[in-house]
């Protein structure tokens, strides 16, 4: 008898632990959709090119059609189902709704997960390919439409809702910045 081709894996998804037996070749995308019925994450190109399957893995965006489920054990996985905060939409979700950042909606879960990470990456000062001044002391660059387009370029929308997506990311980033400034002011007053 040869070596086993499956393993029990415990996945931490949206704050809950799930233990399942998976073939070593099972992608995280297939485990999410087919084994755990978390179908918000979409299966599209299955080649890591379209971004429809983007989730957050330890807070960083990842296309899970290329991620093996066994390699995700012990990591924090956030899918579109876990982005909302206590029944209240995440600012990115609200901005997508308010500004029509979706058409058919198929790419929207991946777009939203990417946008959440983009805003965090930008706030942390991570440069993009279009960032003019990449010196750490320069701080985060202005989050211009060009910056947003570059940072979101791994997510395709066949309907062409890009203008609204860029506007939604900008609005959500501004809302999160306002929330952070407000929290810091409240902390300073305490």
PDB file of N, CA, C and O in Angstrom, residues 113-177:
ATOM      1  N   UNK A 113     -13.063  41.453  -1.685  1.00  0.00           N
ATOM      2  CA  UNK A 113     -11.950  40.956  -0.865  1.00  0.00           C
ATOM      3  C   UNK A 113     -10.640  41.640  -1.260  1.00  0.00           C
ATOM      4  O   UNK A 113      -9.851  42.025  -0.400  1.00  0.00           O
ATOM      5  N   UNK A 114     -10.420  41.817  -2.555  1.00  0.00           N
ATOM      6  CA  UNK A 114      -9.207  42.521  -3.002  1.00  0.00           C
ATOM      7  C   UNK A 114      -9.210  43.959  -2.523  1.00  0.00           C
ATOM      8  O   UNK A 114      -8.181  44.476  -2.069  1.00  0.00           O
ATOM      9  N   UNK A 115     -10.345  44.625  -2.630  1.00  0.00           N
ATOM     10  CA  UNK A 115     -10.433  46.033  -2.228  1.00  0.00           C
ATOM     11  C   UNK A 115     -10.144  46.197  -0.737  1.00  0.00           C
ATOM     12  O   UNK A 115      -9.460  47.149  -0.340  1.00  0.00           O
ATOM     13  N   UNK A 116     -10.640  45.286   0.082  1.00  0.00           N
ATOM     14  CA  UNK A 116     -10.353  45.337   1.517  1.00  0.00           C
ATOM     15  C   UNK A 116      -8.840  45.286   1.739  1.00  0.00           C
ATOM     16  O   UNK A 116      -8.275  46.078   2.494  1.00  0.00           O
ATOM     17  N   UNK A 117      -8.167  44.371   1.041  1.00  0.00           N
ATOM     18  CA  UNK A 117      -6.710  44.246   1.177  1.00  0.00           C
ATOM     19  C   UNK A 117      -5.986  45.453   0.589  1.00  0.00           C
ATOM     20  O   UNK A 117      -4.992  45.919   1.162  1.00  0.00           O
ATOM     21  N   UNK A 118      -6.467  45.968  -0.535  1.00  0.00           N
ATOM     22  CA  UNK A 118      -5.847  47.142  -1.162  1.00  0.00           C
ATOM     23  C   UNK A 118      -5.831  48.312  -0.193  1.00  0.00           C
ATOM     24  O   UNK A 118      -4.812  49.004  -0.041  1.00  0.00           O
ATOM     25  N   UNK A 119      -6.941  48.544   0.467  1.00  0.00           N
ATOM     26  CA  UNK A 119      -7.038  49.669   1.404  1.00  0.00           C
ATOM     27  C   UNK A 119      -6.055  49.476   2.563  1.00  0.00           C
ATOM     28  O   UNK A 119      -5.375  50.413   2.977  1.00  0.00           O
ATOM     29  N   UNK A 120      -5.948  48.244   3.060  1.00  0.00           N
ATOM     30  CA  UNK A 120      -5.003  47.966   4.147  1.00  0.00           C
ATOM     31  C   UNK A 120      -3.560  48.120   3.675  1.00  0.00           C
ATOM     32  O   UNK A 120      -2.729  48.693   4.389  1.00  0.00           O
ATOM     33  N   UNK A 121      -3.253  47.614   2.488  1.00  0.00           N
ATOM     34  CA  UNK A 121      -1.897  47.723   1.937  1.00  0.00           C
ATOM     35  C   UNK A 121      -1.516  49.191   1.748  1.00  0.00           C
ATOM     36  O   UNK A 121      -0.403  49.607   2.073  1.00  0.00           O
ATOM     37  N   UNK A 122      -2.448  49.956   1.213  1.00  0.00           N
ATOM     38  CA  UNK A 122      -2.191  51.380   0.988  1.00  0.00           C
ATOM     39  C   UNK A 122      -1.951  52.101   2.310  1.00  0.00           C
ATOM     40  O   UNK A 122      -1.005  52.873   2.450  1.00  0.00           O
ATOM     41  N   UNK A 123      -2.798  51.856   3.287  1.00  0.00           N
ATOM     42  CA  UNK A 123      -2.660  52.514   4.592  1.00  0.00           C
ATOM     43  C   UNK A 123      -1.333  52.149   5.263  1.00  0.00           C
ATOM     44  O   UNK A 123      -0.764  52.963   6.001  1.00  0.00           O
ATOM     45  N   UNK A 124      -0.839  50.941   4.982  1.00  0.00           N
ATOM     46  CA  UNK A 124       0.440  50.501   5.551  1.00  0.00           C
ATOM     47  C   UNK A 124       1.636  51.088   4.800  1.00  0.00           C
ATOM     48  O   UNK A 124       2.781  50.880   5.188  1.00  0.00           O
ATOM     49  N   UNK A 125       1.358  51.807   3.700  1.00  0.00           N
ATOM     50  CA  UNK A 125       2.432  52.450   2.953  1.00  0.00           C
ATOM     51  C   UNK A 125       3.069  51.596   1.879  1.00  0.00           C
ATOM     52  O   UNK A 125       4.117  51.944   1.346  1.00  0.00           O
ATOM     53  N   UNK A 126       2.447  50.479   1.535  1.00  0.00           N
ATOM     54  CA  UNK A 126       3.011  49.626   0.494  1.00  0.00           C
ATOM     55  C   UNK A 126       2.895  50.335  -0.848  1.00  0.00           C
ATOM     56  O   UNK A 126       1.814  50.785  -1.229  1.00  0.00           O
ATOM     57  N   UNK A 127       3.972  50.427  -1.602  1.00  0.00           N
ATOM     58  CA  UNK A 127       3.904  51.071  -2.914  1.00  0.00           C
ATOM     59  C   UNK A 127       3.310  50.128  -3.959  1.00  0.00           C
ATOM     60  O   UNK A 127       3.262  48.914  -3.764  1.00  0.00           O
ATOM     61  N   UNK A 128       2.868  50.698  -5.051  1.00  0.00           N
ATOM     62  CA  UNK A 128       2.422  49.906  -6.199  1.00  0.00           C
ATOM     63  C   UNK A 128       3.358  50.213  -7.361  1.00  0.00           C
ATOM     64  O   UNK A 128       4.282  51.020  -7.231  1.00  0.00           O
ATOM     65  N   UNK A 129       3.094  49.630  -8.501  1.00  0.00           N
ATOM     66  CA  UNK A 129       3.927  49.867  -9.685  1.00  0.00           C
ATOM     67  C   UNK A 129       3.823  51.307 -10.178  1.00  0.00           C
ATOM     68  O   UNK A 129       4.698  51.767 -10.908  1.00  0.00           O
ATOM     69  N   UNK A 130       2.770  52.033  -9.786  1.00  0.00           N
ATOM     70  CA  UNK A 130       2.615  53.416 -10.252  1.00  0.00           C
ATOM     71  C   UNK A 130       2.916  54.452  -9.165  1.00  0.00           C
ATOM     72  O   UNK A 130       2.764  55.641  -9.391  1.00  0.00           O
ATOM     73  N   UNK A 131       3.358  54.002  -8.003  1.00  0.00           N
ATOM     74  CA  UNK A 131       3.687  54.919  -6.923  1.00  0.00           C
ATOM     75  C   UNK A 131       4.932  55.714  -7.296  1.00  0.00           C
ATOM     76  O   UNK A 131       5.961  55.131  -7.640  1.00  0.00           O
ATOM     77  N   UNK A 132       4.822  57.052  -7.232  1.00  0.00           N
ATOM     78  CA  UNK A 132       5.945  57.919  -7.606  1.00  0.00           C
ATOM     79  C   UNK A 132       7.090  57.858  -6.600  1.00  0.00           C
ATOM     80  O   UNK A 132       8.239  57.688  -6.970  1.00  0.00           O
ATOM     81  N   UNK A 133       6.794  58.037  -5.330  1.00  0.00           N
ATOM     82  CA  UNK A 133       7.835  58.097  -4.304  1.00  0.00           C
ATOM     83  C   UNK A 133       7.702  56.880  -3.402  1.00  0.00           C
ATOM     84  O   UNK A 133       6.774  56.798  -2.590  1.00  0.00           O
ATOM     85  N   UNK A 134       8.619  55.935  -3.547  1.00  0.00           N
ATOM     86  CA  UNK A 134       8.502  54.682  -2.793  1.00  0.00           C
ATOM     87  C   UNK A 134       9.322  54.671  -1.508  1.00  0.00           C
ATOM     88  O   UNK A 134       9.386  53.669  -0.822  1.00  0.00           O
ATOM     89  N   UNK A 135       9.924  55.805  -1.161  1.00  0.00           N
ATOM     90  CA  UNK A 135      10.679  55.863   0.092  1.00  0.00           C
ATOM     91  C   UNK A 135       9.723  55.683   1.270  1.00  0.00           C
ATOM     92  O   UNK A 135       8.654  56.287   1.296  1.00  0.00           O
ATOM     93  N   UNK A 136      10.096  54.841   2.243  1.00  0.00           N
ATOM     94  CA  UNK A 136       9.214  54.617   3.397  1.00  0.00           C
ATOM     95  C   UNK A 136       8.815  55.904   4.111  1.00  0.00           C
ATOM     96  O   UNK A 136       7.678  56.039   4.560  1.00  0.00           O
ATOM     97  N   UNK A 137       9.740  56.857   4.210  1.00  0.00           N
ATOM     98  CA  UNK A 137       9.426  58.098   4.919  1.00  0.00           C
ATOM     99  C   UNK A 137       8.413  58.962   4.165  1.00  0.00           C
ATOM    100  O   UNK A 137       7.852  59.898   4.728  1.00  0.00           O
ATOM    101  N   UNK A 138       8.166  58.645   2.892  1.00  0.00           N
ATOM    102  CA  UNK A 138       7.177  59.398   2.110  1.00  0.00           C
ATOM    103  C   UNK A 138       5.754  59.074   2.554  1.00  0.00           C
ATOM    104  O   UNK A 138       4.831  59.834   2.309  1.00  0.00           O
ATOM    105  N   UNK A 139       5.597  57.933   3.215  1.00  0.00           N
ATOM    106  CA  UNK A 139       4.270  57.529   3.667  1.00  0.00           C
ATOM    107  C   UNK A 139       3.418  57.053   2.506  1.00  0.00           C
ATOM    108  O   UNK A 139       3.874  56.968   1.366  1.00  0.00           O
ATOM    109  N   UNK A 140       2.154  56.735   2.789  1.00  0.00           N
ATOM    110  CA  UNK A 140       1.275  56.261   1.722  1.00  0.00           C
ATOM    111  C   UNK A 140       1.090  57.328   0.645  1.00  0.00           C
ATOM    112  O   UNK A 140       0.915  58.502   0.961  1.00  0.00           O
ATOM    113  N   UNK A 141       1.122  56.916  -0.617  1.00  0.00           N
ATOM    114  CA  UNK A 141       0.869  57.874  -1.697  1.00  0.00           C
ATOM    115  C   UNK A 141      -0.616  58.241  -1.709  1.00  0.00           C
ATOM    116  O   UNK A 141      -1.436  57.527  -1.127  1.00  0.00           O
ATOM    117  N   UNK A 142      -0.977  59.323  -2.371  1.00  0.00           N
ATOM    118  CA  UNK A 142      -2.409  59.610  -2.513  1.00  0.00           C
ATOM    119  C   UNK A 142      -3.087  58.419  -3.209  1.00  0.00           C
ATOM    120  O   UNK A 142      -2.514  57.831  -4.120  1.00  0.00           O
ATOM    121  N   UNK A 143      -4.254  58.057  -2.742  1.00  0.00           N
ATOM    122  CA  UNK A 143      -4.962  56.923  -3.342  1.00  0.00           C
ATOM    123  C   UNK A 143      -5.761  57.436  -4.536  1.00  0.00           C
ATOM    124  O   UNK A 143      -6.983  57.604  -4.482  1.00  0.00           O
ATOM    125  N   UNK A 144      -5.060  57.698  -5.612  1.00  0.00           N
ATOM    126  CA  UNK A 144      -5.662  58.212  -6.842  1.00  0.00           C
ATOM    127  C   UNK A 144      -6.346  57.088  -7.602  1.00  0.00           C
ATOM    128  O   UNK A 144      -6.148  55.905  -7.305  1.00  0.00           O
ATOM    129  N   UNK A 145      -7.107  57.451  -8.605  1.00  0.00           N
ATOM    130  CA  UNK A 145      -7.745  56.447  -9.462  1.00  0.00           C
ATOM    131  C   UNK A 145      -6.691  55.568 -10.117  1.00  0.00           C
ATOM    132  O   UNK A 145      -6.880  54.345 -10.250  1.00  0.00           O
ATOM    133  N   UNK A 146      -5.562  56.162 -10.501  1.00  0.00           N
ATOM    134  CA  UNK A 146      -4.488  55.380 -11.118  1.00  0.00           C
ATOM    135  C   UNK A 146      -3.932  54.352 -10.132  1.00  0.00           C
ATOM    136  O   UNK A 146      -3.699  53.190 -10.487  1.00  0.00           O
ATOM    137  N   UNK A 147      -3.733  54.759  -8.883  1.00  0.00           N
ATOM    138  CA  UNK A 147      -3.258  53.830  -7.846  1.00  0.00           C
ATOM    139  C   UNK A 147      -4.268  52.696  -7.643  1.00  0.00           C
ATOM    140  O   UNK A 147      -3.885  51.533  -7.559  1.00  0.00           O
ATOM    141  N   UNK A 148      -5.538  53.037  -7.551  1.00  0.00           N
ATOM    142  CA  UNK A 148      -6.565  52.015  -7.328  1.00  0.00           C
ATOM    143  C   UNK A 148      -6.617  51.051  -8.504  1.00  0.00           C
ATOM    144  O   UNK A 148      -6.652  49.829  -8.318  1.00  0.00           O
ATOM    145  N   UNK A 149      -6.606  51.580  -9.720  1.00  0.00           N
ATOM    146  CA  UNK A 149      -6.638  50.699 -10.902  1.00  0.00           C
ATOM    147  C   UNK A 149      -5.457  49.737 -10.905  1.00  0.00           C
ATOM    148  O   UNK A 149      -5.627  48.543 -11.177  1.00  0.00           O
ATOM    149  N   UNK A 150      -4.278  50.229 -10.603  1.00  0.00           N
ATOM    150  CA  UNK A 150      -3.091  49.365 -10.578  1.00  0.00           C
ATOM    151  C   UNK A 150      -3.211  48.306  -9.489  1.00  0.00           C
ATOM    152  O   UNK A 150      -2.949  47.131  -9.706  1.00  0.00           O
ATOM    153  N   UNK A 151      -3.623  48.725  -8.312  1.00  0.00           N
ATOM    154  CA  UNK A 151      -3.709  47.799  -7.179  1.00  0.00           C
ATOM    155  C   UNK A 151      -4.816  46.758  -7.364  1.00  0.00           C
ATOM    156  O   UNK A 151      -4.714  45.659  -6.836  1.00  0.00           O
ATOM    157  N   UNK A 152      -5.863  47.096  -8.093  1.00  0.00           N
ATOM    158  CA  UNK A 152      -6.975  46.169  -8.335  1.00  0.00           C
ATOM    159  C   UNK A 152      -6.828  45.409  -9.659  1.00  0.00           C
ATOM    160  O   UNK A 152      -7.720  44.664 -10.046  1.00  0.00           O
ATOM    161  N   UNK A 153      -5.706  45.560 -10.332  1.00  0.00           N
ATOM    162  CA  UNK A 153      -5.564  45.014 -11.686  1.00  0.00           C
ATOM    163  C   UNK A 153      -5.613  43.488 -11.755  1.00  0.00           C
ATOM    164  O   UNK A 153      -5.805  42.932 -12.826  1.00  0.00           O
ATOM    165  N   UNK A 154      -5.477  42.801 -10.652  1.00  0.00           N
ATOM    166  CA  UNK A 154      -5.576  41.342 -10.660  1.00  0.00           C
ATOM    167  C   UNK A 154      -6.998  40.821 -10.657  1.00  0.00           C
ATOM    168  O   UNK A 154      -7.218  39.611 -10.690  1.00  0.00           O
ATOM    169  N   UNK A 155      -7.965  41.723 -10.619  1.00  0.00           N
ATOM    170  CA  UNK A 155      -9.372  41.325 -10.607  1.00  0.00           C
ATOM    171  C   UNK A 155     -10.050  41.833 -11.867  1.00  0.00           C
ATOM    172  O   UNK A 155     -10.132  43.034 -12.087  1.00  0.00           O
ATOM    173  N   UNK A 156     -10.542  40.903 -12.666  1.00  0.00           N
ATOM    174  CA  UNK A 156     -11.201  41.253 -13.918  1.00  0.00           C
ATOM    175  C   UNK A 156     -12.710  41.304 -13.746  1.00  0.00           C
ATOM    176  O   UNK A 156     -13.289  40.535 -12.979  1.00  0.00           O
ATOM    177  N   UNK A 157     -13.339  42.203 -14.505  1.00  0.00           N
ATOM    178  CA  UNK A 157     -14.796  42.330 -14.524  1.00  0.00           C
ATOM    179  C   UNK A 157     -15.224  42.281 -15.985  1.00  0.00           C
ATOM    180  O   UNK A 157     -14.936  43.205 -16.744  1.00  0.00           O
ATOM    181  N   UNK A 158     -15.887  41.219 -16.371  1.00  0.00           N
ATOM    182  CA  UNK A 158     -16.297  41.083 -17.767  1.00  0.00           C
ATOM    183  C   UNK A 158     -17.380  42.073 -18.144  1.00  0.00           C
ATOM    184  O   UNK A 158     -17.559  42.402 -19.305  1.00  0.00           O
ATOM    185  N   UNK A 159     -18.110  42.580 -17.162  1.00  0.00           N
ATOM    186  CA  UNK A 159     -19.176  43.551 -17.448  1.00  0.00           C
ATOM    187  C   UNK A 159     -18.628  44.964 -17.625  1.00  0.00           C
ATOM    188  O   UNK A 159     -19.343  45.834 -18.105  1.00  0.00           O
ATOM    189  N   UNK A 160     -17.408  45.202 -17.187  1.00  0.00           N
ATOM    190  CA  UNK A 160     -16.805  46.513 -17.362  1.00  0.00           C
ATOM    191  C   UNK A 160     -17.241  47.546 -16.348  1.00  0.00           C
ATOM    192  O   UNK A 160     -17.363  48.725 -16.667  1.00  0.00           O
ATOM    193  N   UNK A 161     -17.445  47.141 -15.110  1.00  0.00           N
ATOM    194  CA  UNK A 161     -17.875  48.077 -14.061  1.00  0.00           C
ATOM    195  C   UNK A 161     -16.687  48.784 -13.411  1.00  0.00           C
ATOM    196  O   UNK A 161     -16.793  49.276 -12.294  1.00  0.00           O
ATOM    197  N   UNK A 162     -15.577  48.875 -14.113  1.00  0.00           N
ATOM    198  CA  UNK A 162     -14.340  49.397 -13.527  1.00  0.00           C
ATOM    199  C   UNK A 162     -14.457  50.818 -12.977  1.00  0.00           C
ATOM    200  O   UNK A 162     -13.904  51.114 -11.922  1.00  0.00           O
ATOM    201  N   UNK A 163     -15.145  51.699 -13.664  1.00  0.00           N
ATOM    202  CA  UNK A 163     -15.265  53.083 -13.191  1.00  0.00           C
ATOM    203  C   UNK A 163     -15.942  53.091 -11.816  1.00  0.00           C
ATOM    204  O   UNK A 163     -15.465  53.747 -10.880  1.00  0.00           O
ATOM    205  N   UNK A 164     -17.018  52.351 -11.684  1.00  0.00           N
ATOM    206  CA  UNK A 164     -17.732  52.296 -10.405  1.00  0.00           C
ATOM    207  C   UNK A 164     -16.924  51.575  -9.335  1.00  0.00           C
ATOM    208  O   UNK A 164     -16.985  51.938  -8.155  1.00  0.00           O
ATOM    209  N   UNK A 165     -16.160  50.565  -9.724  1.00  0.00           N
ATOM    210  CA  UNK A 165     -15.316  49.842  -8.766  1.00  0.00           C
ATOM    211  C   UNK A 165     -14.258  50.788  -8.202  1.00  0.00           C
ATOM    212  O   UNK A 165     -14.038  50.834  -6.987  1.00  0.00           O
ATOM    213  N   UNK A 166     -13.616  51.544  -9.048  1.00  0.00           N
ATOM    214  CA  UNK A 166     -12.592  52.506  -8.595  1.00  0.00           C
ATOM    215  C   UNK A 166     -13.224  53.522  -7.645  1.00  0.00           C
ATOM    216  O   UNK A 166     -12.662  53.830  -6.584  1.00  0.00           O
ATOM    217  N   UNK A 167     -14.389  54.030  -7.977  1.00  0.00           N
ATOM    218  CA  UNK A 167     -15.072  54.987  -7.116  1.00  0.00           C
ATOM    219  C   UNK A 167     -15.431  54.352  -5.766  1.00  0.00           C
ATOM    220  O   UNK A 167     -15.307  54.993  -4.717  1.00  0.00           O
ATOM    221  N   UNK A 168     -15.873  53.101  -5.799  1.00  0.00           N
ATOM    222  CA  UNK A 168     -16.252  52.411  -4.565  1.00  0.00           C
ATOM    223  C   UNK A 168     -15.045  52.196  -3.660  1.00  0.00           C
ATOM    224  O   UNK A 168     -15.127  52.404  -2.439  1.00  0.00           O
ATOM    225  N   UNK A 169     -13.915  51.806  -4.235  1.00  0.00           N
ATOM    226  CA  UNK A 169     -12.698  51.607  -3.437  1.00  0.00           C
ATOM    227  C   UNK A 169     -12.260  52.935  -2.825  1.00  0.00           C
ATOM    228  O   UNK A 169     -11.914  53.002  -1.641  1.00  0.00           O
ATOM    229  N   UNK A 170     -12.301  53.999  -3.611  1.00  0.00           N
ATOM    230  CA  UNK A 170     -11.918  55.323  -3.106  1.00  0.00           C
ATOM    231  C   UNK A 170     -12.829  55.748  -1.956  1.00  0.00           C
ATOM    232  O   UNK A 170     -12.354  56.247  -0.927  1.00  0.00           O
ATOM    233  N   UNK A 171     -14.134  55.553  -2.112  1.00  0.00           N
ATOM    234  CA  UNK A 171     -15.078  55.947  -1.054  1.00  0.00           C
ATOM    235  C   UNK A 171     -14.841  55.125   0.214  1.00  0.00           C
ATOM    236  O   UNK A 171     -14.841  55.666   1.324  1.00  0.00           O
ATOM    237  N   UNK A 172     -14.651  53.822   0.059  1.00  0.00           N
ATOM    238  CA  UNK A 172     -14.436  52.962   1.227  1.00  0.00           C
ATOM    239  C   UNK A 172     -13.130  53.323   1.933  1.00  0.00           C
ATOM    240  O   UNK A 172     -13.070  53.336   3.163  1.00  0.00           O
ATOM    241  N   UNK A 173     -12.100  53.634   1.156  1.00  0.00           N
ATOM    242  CA  UNK A 173     -10.819  54.028   1.752  1.00  0.00           C
ATOM    243  C   UNK A 173     -10.981  55.319   2.545  1.00  0.00           C
ATOM    244  O   UNK A 173     -10.450  55.452   3.654  1.00  0.00           O
ATOM    245  N   UNK A 174     -11.725  56.272   2.001  1.00  0.00           N
ATOM    246  CA  UNK A 174     -11.970  57.537   2.700  1.00  0.00           C
ATOM    247  C   UNK A 174     -12.775  57.295   3.974  1.00  0.00           C
ATOM    248  O   UNK A 174     -12.476  57.874   5.022  1.00  0.00           O
ATOM    249  N   UNK A 175     -13.770  56.410   3.904  1.00  0.00           N
ATOM    250  CA  UNK A 175     -14.589  56.105   5.082  1.00  0.00           C
ATOM    251  C   UNK A 175     -13.748  55.439   6.162  1.00  0.00           C
ATOM    252  O   UNK A 175     -13.879  55.766   7.348  1.00  0.00           O
ATOM    253  N   UNK A 176     -12.871  54.533   5.770  1.00  0.00           N
ATOM    254  CA  UNK A 176     -12.014  53.866   6.759  1.00  0.00           C
ATOM    255  C   UNK A 176     -11.008  54.843   7.351  1.00  0.00           C
ATOM    256  O   UNK A 176     -10.714  54.786   8.540  1.00  0.00           O
ATOM    257  N   UNK A 177     -10.488  55.759   6.540  1.00  0.00           N
ATOM    258  CA  UNK A 177      -9.554  56.769   7.048  1.00  0.00           C
ATOM    259  C   UNK A 177     -10.266  57.664   8.060  1.00  0.00           C
ATOM    260  O   UNK A 177      -9.704  57.990   9.110  1.00  0.00           O
TER     261      UNK A 177
END
